[in-house]
Coordinates of C-alpha atoms in Angstrom, one line a residue:
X1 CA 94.3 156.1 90.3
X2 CA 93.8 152.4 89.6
X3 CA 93.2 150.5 86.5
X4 CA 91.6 147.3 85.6
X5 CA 91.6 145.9 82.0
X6 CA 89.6 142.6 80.7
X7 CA 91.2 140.6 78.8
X8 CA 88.9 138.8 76.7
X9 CA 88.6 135.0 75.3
X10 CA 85.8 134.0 74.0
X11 CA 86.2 130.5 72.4
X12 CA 87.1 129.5 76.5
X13 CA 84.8 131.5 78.1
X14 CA 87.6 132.6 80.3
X15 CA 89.0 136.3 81.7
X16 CA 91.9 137.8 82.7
X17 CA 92.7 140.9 84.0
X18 CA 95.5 143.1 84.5
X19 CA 95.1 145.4 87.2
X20 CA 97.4 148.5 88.9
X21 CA 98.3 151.9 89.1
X22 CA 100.6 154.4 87.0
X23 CA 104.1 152.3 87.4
X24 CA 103.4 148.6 88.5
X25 CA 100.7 146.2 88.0
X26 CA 99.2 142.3 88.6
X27 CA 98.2 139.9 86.2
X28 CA 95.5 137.6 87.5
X29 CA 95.4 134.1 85.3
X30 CA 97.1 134.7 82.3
X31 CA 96.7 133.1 78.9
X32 CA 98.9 130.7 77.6
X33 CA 99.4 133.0 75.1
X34 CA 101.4 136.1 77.0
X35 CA 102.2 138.3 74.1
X36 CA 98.7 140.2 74.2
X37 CA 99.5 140.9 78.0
X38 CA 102.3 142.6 77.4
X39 CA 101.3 144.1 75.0
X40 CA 98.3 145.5 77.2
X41 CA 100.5 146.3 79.9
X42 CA 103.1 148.5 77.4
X43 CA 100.2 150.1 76.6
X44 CA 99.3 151.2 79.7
X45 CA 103.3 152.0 80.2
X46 CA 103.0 149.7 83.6
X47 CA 105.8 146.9 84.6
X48 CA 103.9 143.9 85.2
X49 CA 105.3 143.3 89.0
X50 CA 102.9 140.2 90.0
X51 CA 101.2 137.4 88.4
X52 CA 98.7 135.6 90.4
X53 CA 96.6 132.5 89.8
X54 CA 93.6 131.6 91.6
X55 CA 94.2 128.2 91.1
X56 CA 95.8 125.0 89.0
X57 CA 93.6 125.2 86.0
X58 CA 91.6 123.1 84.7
X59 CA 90.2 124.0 81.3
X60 CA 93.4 126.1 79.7
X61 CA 97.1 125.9 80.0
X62 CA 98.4 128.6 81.9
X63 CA 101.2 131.5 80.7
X64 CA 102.1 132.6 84.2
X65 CA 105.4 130.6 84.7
X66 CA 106.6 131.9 81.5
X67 CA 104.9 135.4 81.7
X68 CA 106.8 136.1 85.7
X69 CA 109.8 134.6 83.6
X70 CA 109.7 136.9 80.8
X71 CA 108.6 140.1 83.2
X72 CA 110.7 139.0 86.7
X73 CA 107.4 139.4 88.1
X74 CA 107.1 137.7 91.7
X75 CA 104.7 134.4 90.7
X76 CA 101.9 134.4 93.4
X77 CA 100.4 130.6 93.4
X78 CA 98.0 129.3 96.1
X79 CA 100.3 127.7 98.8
X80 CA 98.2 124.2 98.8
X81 CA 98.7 123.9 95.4
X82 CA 101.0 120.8 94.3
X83 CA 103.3 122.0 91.5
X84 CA 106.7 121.6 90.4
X85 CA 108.4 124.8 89.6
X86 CA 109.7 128.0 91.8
X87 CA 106.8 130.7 92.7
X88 CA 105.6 132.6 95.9
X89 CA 103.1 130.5 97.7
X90 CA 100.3 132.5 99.3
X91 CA 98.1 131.9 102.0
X92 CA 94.7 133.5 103.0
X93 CA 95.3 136.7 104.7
X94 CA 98.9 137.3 102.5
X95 CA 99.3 140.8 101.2
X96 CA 101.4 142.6 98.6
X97 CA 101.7 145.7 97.3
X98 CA 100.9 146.7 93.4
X99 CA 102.0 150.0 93.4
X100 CA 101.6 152.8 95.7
X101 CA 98.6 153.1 98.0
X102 CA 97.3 149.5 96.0
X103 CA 97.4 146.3 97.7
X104 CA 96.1 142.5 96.6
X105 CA 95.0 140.2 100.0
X106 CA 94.5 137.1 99.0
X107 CA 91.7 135.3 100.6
X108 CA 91.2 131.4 100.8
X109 CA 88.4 130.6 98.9
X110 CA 88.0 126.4 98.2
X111 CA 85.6 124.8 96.6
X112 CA 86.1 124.6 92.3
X113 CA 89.6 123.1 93.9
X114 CA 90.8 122.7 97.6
X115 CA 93.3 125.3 96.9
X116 CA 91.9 127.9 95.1
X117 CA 92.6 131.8 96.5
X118 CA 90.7 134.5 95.4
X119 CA 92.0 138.3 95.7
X120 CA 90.9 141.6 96.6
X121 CA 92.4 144.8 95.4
X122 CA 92.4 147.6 97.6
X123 CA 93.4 151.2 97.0
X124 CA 94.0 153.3 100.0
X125 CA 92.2 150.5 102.4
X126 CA 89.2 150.8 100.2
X127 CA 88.1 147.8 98.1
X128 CA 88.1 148.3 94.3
X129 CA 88.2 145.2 92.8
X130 CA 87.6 141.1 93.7
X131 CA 89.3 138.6 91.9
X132 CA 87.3 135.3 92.0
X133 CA 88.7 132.8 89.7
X134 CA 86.2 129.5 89.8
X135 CA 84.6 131.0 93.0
X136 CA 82.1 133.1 93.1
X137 CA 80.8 134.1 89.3
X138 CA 78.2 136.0 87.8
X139 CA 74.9 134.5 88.5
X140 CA 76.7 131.5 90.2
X141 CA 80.0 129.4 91.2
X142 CA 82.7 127.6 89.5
X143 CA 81.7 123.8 88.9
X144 CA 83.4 121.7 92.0
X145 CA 83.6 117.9 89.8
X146 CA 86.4 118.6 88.6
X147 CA 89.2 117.7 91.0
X148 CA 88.6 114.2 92.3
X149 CA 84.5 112.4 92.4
X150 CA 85.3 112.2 96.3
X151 CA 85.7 115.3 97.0
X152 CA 82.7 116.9 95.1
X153 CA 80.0 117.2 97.8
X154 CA 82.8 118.5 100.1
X155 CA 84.0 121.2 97.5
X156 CA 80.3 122.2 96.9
X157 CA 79.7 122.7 100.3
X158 CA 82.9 124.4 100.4
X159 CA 81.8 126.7 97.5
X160 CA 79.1 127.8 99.3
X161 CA 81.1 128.7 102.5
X162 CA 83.2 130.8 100.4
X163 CA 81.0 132.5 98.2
X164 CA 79.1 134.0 101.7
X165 CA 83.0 134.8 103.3
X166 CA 83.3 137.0 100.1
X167 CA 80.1 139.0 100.2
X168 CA 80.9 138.9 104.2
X169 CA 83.9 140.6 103.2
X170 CA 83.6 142.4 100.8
X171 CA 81.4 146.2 100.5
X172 CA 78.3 145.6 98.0
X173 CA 80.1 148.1 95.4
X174 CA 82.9 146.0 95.0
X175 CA 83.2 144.7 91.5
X176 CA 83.1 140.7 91.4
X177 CA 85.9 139.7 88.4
X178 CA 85.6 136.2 87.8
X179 CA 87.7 134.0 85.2
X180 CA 85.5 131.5 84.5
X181 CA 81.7 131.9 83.6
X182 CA 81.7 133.5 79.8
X183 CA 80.9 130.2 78.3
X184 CA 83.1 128.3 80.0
X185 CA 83.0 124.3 81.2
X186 CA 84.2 125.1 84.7
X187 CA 81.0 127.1 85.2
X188 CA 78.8 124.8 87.4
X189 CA 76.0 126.7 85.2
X190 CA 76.4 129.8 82.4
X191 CA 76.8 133.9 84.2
X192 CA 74.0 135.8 82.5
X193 CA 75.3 139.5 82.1
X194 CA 78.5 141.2 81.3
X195 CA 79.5 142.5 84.7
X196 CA 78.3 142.4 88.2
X197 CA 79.0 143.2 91.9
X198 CA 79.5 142.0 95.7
X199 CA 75.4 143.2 96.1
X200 CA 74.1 142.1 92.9
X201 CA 75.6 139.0 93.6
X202 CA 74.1 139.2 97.1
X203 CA 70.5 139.3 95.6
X204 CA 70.6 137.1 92.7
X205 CA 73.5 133.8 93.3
X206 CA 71.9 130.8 94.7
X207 CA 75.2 130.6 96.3
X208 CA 74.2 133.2 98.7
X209 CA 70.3 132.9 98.9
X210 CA 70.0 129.1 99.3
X211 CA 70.4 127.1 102.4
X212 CA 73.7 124.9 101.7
X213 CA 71.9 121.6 101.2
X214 CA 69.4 123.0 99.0
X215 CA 71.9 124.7 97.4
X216 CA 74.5 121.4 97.1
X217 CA 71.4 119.5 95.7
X218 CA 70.9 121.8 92.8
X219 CA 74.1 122.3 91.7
X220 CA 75.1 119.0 91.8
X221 CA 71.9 117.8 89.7
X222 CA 72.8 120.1 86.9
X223 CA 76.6 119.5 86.4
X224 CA 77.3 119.1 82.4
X225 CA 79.9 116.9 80.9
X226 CA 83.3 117.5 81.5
X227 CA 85.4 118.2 78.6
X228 CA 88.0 115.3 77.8
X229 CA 91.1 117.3 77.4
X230 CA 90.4 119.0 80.9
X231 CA 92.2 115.6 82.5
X232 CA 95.4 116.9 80.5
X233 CA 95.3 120.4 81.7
X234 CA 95.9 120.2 85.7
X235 CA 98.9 117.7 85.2
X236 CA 100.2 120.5 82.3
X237 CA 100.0 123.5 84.8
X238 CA 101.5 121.7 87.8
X239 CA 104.4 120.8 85.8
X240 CA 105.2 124.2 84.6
X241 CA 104.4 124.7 80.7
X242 CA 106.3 125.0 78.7
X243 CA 106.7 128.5 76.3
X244 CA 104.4 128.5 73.3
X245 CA 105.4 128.7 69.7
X246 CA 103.4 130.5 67.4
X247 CA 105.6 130.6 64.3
X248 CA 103.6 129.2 61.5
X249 CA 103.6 125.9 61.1
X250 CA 104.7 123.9 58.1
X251 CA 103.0 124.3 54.9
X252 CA 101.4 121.2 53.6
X253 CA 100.4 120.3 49.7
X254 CA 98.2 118.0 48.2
X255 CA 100.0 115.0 48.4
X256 CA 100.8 116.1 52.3
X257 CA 96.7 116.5 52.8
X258 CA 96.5 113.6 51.5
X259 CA 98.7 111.1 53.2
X260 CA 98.4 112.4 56.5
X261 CA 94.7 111.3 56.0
X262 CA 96.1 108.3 55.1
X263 CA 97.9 108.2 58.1
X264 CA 95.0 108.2 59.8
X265 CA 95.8 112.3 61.1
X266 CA 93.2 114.6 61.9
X267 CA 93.1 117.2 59.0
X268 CA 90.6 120.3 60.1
X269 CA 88.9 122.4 58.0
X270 CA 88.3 125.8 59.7
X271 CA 86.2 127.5 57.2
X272 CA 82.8 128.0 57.9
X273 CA 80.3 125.6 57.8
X274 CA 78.4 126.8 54.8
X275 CA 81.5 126.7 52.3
X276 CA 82.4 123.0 54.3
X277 CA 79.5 122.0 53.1
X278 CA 79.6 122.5 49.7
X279 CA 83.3 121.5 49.1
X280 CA 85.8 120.0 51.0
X281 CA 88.8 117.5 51.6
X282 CA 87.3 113.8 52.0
X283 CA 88.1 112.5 55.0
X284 CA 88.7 116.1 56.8
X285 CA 86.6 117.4 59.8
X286 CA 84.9 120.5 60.0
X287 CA 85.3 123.1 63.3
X288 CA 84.9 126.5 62.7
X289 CA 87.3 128.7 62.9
X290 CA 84.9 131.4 64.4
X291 CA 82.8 128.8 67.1
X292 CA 84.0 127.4 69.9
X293 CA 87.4 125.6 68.0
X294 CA 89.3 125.1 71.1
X295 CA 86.9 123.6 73.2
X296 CA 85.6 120.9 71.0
X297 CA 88.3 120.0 68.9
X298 CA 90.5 119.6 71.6
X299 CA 87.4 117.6 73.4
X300 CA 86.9 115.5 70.3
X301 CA 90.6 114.6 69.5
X302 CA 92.5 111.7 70.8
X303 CA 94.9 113.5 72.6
X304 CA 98.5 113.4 70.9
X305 CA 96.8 113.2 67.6
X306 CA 98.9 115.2 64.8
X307 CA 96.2 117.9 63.6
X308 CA 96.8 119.6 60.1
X309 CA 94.7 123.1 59.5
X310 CA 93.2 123.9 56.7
X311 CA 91.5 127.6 56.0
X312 CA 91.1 130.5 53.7
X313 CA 93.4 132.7 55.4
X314 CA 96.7 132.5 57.2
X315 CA 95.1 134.4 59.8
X316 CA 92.7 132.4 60.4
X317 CA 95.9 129.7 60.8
X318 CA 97.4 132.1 63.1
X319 CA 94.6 132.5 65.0
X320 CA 93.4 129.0 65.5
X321 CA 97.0 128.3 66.7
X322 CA 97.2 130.7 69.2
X323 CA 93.5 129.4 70.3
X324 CA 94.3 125.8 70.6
X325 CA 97.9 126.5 72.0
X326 CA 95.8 127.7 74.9
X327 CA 94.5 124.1 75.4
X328 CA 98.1 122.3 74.9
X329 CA 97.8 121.4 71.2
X330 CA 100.8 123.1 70.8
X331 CA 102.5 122.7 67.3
X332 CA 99.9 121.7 63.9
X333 CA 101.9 119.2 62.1
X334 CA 100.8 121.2 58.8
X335 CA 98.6 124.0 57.5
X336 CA 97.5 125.7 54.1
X337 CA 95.2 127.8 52.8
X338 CA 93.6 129.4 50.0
X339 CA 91.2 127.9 47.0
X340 CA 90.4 124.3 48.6
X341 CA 90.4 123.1 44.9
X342 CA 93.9 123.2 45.4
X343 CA 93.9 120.8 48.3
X344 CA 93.0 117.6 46.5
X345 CA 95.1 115.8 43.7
X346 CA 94.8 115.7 40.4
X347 CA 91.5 113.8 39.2
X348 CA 90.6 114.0 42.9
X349 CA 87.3 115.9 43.4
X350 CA 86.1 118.3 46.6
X351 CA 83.2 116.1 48.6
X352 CA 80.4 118.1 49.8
X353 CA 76.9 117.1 51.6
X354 CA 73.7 119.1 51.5
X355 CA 72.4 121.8 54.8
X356 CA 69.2 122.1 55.7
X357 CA 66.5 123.2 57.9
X358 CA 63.9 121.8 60.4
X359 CA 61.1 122.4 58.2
X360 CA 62.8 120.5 55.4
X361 CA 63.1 117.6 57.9
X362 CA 59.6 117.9 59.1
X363 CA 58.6 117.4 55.0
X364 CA 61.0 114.7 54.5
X365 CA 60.1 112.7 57.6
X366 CA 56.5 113.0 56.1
X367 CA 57.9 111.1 53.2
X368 CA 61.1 108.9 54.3
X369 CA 62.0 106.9 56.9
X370 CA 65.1 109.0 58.1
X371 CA 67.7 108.8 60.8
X372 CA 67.6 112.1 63.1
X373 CA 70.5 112.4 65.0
X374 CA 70.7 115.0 67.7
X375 CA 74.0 115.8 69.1
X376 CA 73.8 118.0 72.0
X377 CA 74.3 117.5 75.6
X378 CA 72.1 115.0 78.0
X379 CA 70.9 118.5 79.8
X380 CA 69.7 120.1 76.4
X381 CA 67.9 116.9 75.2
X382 CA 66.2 116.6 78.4
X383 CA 64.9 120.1 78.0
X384 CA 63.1 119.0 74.5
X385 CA 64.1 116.8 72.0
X386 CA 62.7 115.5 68.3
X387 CA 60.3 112.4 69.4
X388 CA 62.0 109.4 67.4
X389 CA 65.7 111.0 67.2
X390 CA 68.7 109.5 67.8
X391 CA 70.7 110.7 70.7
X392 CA 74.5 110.5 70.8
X393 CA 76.4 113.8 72.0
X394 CA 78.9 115.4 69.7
X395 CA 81.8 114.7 72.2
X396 CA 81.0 110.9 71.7
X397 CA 80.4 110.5 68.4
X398 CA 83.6 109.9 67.2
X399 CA 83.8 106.6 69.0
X400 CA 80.0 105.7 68.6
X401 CA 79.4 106.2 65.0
X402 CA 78.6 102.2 64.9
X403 CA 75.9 103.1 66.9
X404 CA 74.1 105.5 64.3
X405 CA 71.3 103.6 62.3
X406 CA 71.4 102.8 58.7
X407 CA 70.1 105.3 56.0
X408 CA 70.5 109.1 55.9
X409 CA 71.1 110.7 58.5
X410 CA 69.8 114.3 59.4
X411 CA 71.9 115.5 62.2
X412 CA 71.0 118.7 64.0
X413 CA 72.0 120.2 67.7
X414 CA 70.9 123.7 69.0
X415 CA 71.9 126.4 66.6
X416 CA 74.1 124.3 63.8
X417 CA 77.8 124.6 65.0
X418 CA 78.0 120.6 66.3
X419 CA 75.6 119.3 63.6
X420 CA 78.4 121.0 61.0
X421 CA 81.3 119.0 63.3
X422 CA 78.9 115.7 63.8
X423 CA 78.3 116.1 60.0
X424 CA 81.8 115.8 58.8
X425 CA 82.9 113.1 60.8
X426 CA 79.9 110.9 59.5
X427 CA 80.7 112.3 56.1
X428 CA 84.5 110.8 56.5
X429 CA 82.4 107.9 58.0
X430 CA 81.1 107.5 54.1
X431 CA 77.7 108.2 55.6
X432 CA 75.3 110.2 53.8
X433 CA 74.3 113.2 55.7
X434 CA 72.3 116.4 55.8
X435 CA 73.1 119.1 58.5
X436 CA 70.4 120.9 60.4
X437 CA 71.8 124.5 60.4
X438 CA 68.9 125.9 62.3
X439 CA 67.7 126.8 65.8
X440 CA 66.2 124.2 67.8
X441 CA 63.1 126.2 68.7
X442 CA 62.3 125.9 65.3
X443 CA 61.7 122.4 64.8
X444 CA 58.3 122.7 66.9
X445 CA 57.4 125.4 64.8
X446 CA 58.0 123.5 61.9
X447 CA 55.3 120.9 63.0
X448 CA 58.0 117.9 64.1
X449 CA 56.9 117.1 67.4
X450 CA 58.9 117.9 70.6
X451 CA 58.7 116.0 73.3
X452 CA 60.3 115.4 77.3
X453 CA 60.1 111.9 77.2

């Protein structure tokens, strides 16, 4: 009998999976992180035998050159693709064996890159599983901008040619196991659902219901930003990274908070954005520890930037290294926990800034000539915004905050996680700010008026 396990991350919004029979088995895009994969694969007693990638990534660095290094695994890697290290290159049609009576085909499927392969697991000539990368998702396809502005009409054409040579393919029972799609940026829109299948797909993605320039049209209308650090990632993977240290990093005092502030350093704060709120380091930035830490911070950063952690745990530390080790921010200069009173000098006092919700807006606006500043995405705005507010998105703040008017400033976003980020950098700003840690659908409730315009 086969297996397939899910491998989980959720501040990505990536998969992988490892996938085989009783001795031998394939992982298909690995973490950077490897340990938990062997780990999965000891306990499932299977040698890990093959490590595939669907393609160069774009949104994480990759642990398949050093997990087929660590395991002797054979290093499956799409044939196109341009990289500079030793692996198997596969073409559409190749085949290898898993284990007995189990065998991966990999099948050219272009379109989130020119090179990307998905792969289809068979067991006894009958199709179990189907590997699909940044090709055909739950709900939809992975996002094809992301290579080179030339080539995205071509790739989203290209995406749609694959997505109907899979379900062409493939039998309707056939599981669909996509990497991307869980919250992730290289989703050309968000999968809805946990799980899905060659004929649920078949019935519900635009990829396969839509003509190809209707479909083309629509995705390309609602691409989203692209994260900043994605231009670092490709390069990263086509070199070969390199292997990841998760040791802890060196522990840093007061005076250490403190003159690596100076320094002009990034020092993050990852406790939550309640207790940021009501004390904290002055000058240090707030991303939580439990939201979506890789993506922004390493979105936000200026990439190279020495980055300090602060929490109330060393596992949260631990954690938060192994998160943002996935996006290349390899080593924090420093980290410390415990009482944050200890994280400031003698005489030096915590800073803090005061949360709130839409309705307290709604009365204050009544009263005050305030600054709203919303921080979410063009797309979100243009669903509904707070007439009169201020619109810069959290991944341009940092270099805009010139452009945010004089006064107090009541930032908000959809749920509260980017206000608590956009309010600490204008707090280090030496603005006074409030944070909006409510859901948007709440501000029309609380009387401020919504509008499209």
């Amino acid at each position: 009998m086969f297996f397939v396990d899910t491998l989980e991350f959720e501040g990505l919004g990536n998969r992988s999976y490892l996938a085989g029979g009783p001795d031998a088995a394939v992982v298909v895009d690995p973490p950077r992180d490897i340990d938990q994969v062997i780990a999965a694969a000891a306990r499932r007693g299977v040698r890990i035998a093959l490590v595939a990638e669907t393609h160069v990534h774009n949104d994480y660095v990759t642990g398949g050159l050093e997990l087929a290094r660590v395991t002797g695994a054979q290093y499956l890697v799409p044939a196109a693709a341009h990289v500079s290290f030793p692996r198997t290159p596969v073409a559409d049609g190749d085949t290898v064996t898993v284990d007995e009576g189990l065998v991966l085909r990999a099948i050219a499927t272009p379109g989130h890159t020119p090179h990307h392969t998905s792969y289809a697991l068979a067991e006894d000539g009958r199709g179990v599983a189907a590997f699909t990368g940044g090709s055909l998702l739950i709900g939809t396809v992975g996002r094809p901008d992301l290579v080179e502005p030339r080539l995205t009409e071509r790739l989203a054409r290209a995406q749609h040619a694959s997505a109907h040579r899979l379900a062409d393919e493939l039998d309707d029972e056939v599981p669909v196991l996509p990497t991307h799609g869980f919250g992730s940026f290289c989703s050309s829109s968000q999968a809805e659902g946990d799980a899905t299948t060659i004929g649920k797909e078949r019935e519900t993605n635009d990829a396969l219901n839509l003509d190809v320039d209707t479909f083309v049209a629509r995705m390309l209308a609602g691409l989203d930003d692209v994260p900043a650090y994605y231009a670092h990632m490709g390069p990263a993977n086509a070199a070969g990274p390199a292997p990841v240290d998760l040791t802890p990093p060196e522990r840093a005092d007061a005076e250490e908070i403190a003159s690596r502030l100076a320094e002009g350093e990034w020092v993050v704060d990852l406790r939550s954005r309640m207790a940021f709120a009501e004390g904290h380091v002055a000058g240090s930035f707030n991303f939580e520890g439990e939201g979506k830490l890789a993506t922004y911070l390493a979105w936000l950063i200026p990439w190279g930037k020495p980055v300090t952690l602060l929490a109330d745990t060393p596992e949260r530390i631990a954690d938060a290294q192994r998160e943002l080790a996935r996006v290349g921010i390899d080593r924090p200069a420093a980290a410390t926990t415990g009482d944050p009173a200890g994280w400031v000098r003698e005489g030096e006092q915590l800073a803090s800034f005061p949360r709130a919700r839409f309705a307290d807006l709604a009365d204050v606006r009544e009263r005050d000539d305030v600054v709203v500043l919303d921080v979410r995405r063009n797309s979100e705005r243009a669903a509904g915004h707070v007439e009169g507010a201020v619109h810069i998105p959290i991944h341009e703040l940092h270099g805009r905050l010139g452009e945010v008017p004089s006064g107090t400033v009541w930032v908000h976003c959809a749920s509260g996680m980017r206000a608590a980020i956009a309010a600490s950098l204008l707090d280090a700003a030496g603005r006074d700010v409030v944070a909006v840690d409510d859901g948007f659908d709440a501000a029309g409730e609380a009387g401020l008026t919504v509008t499209r315009r």
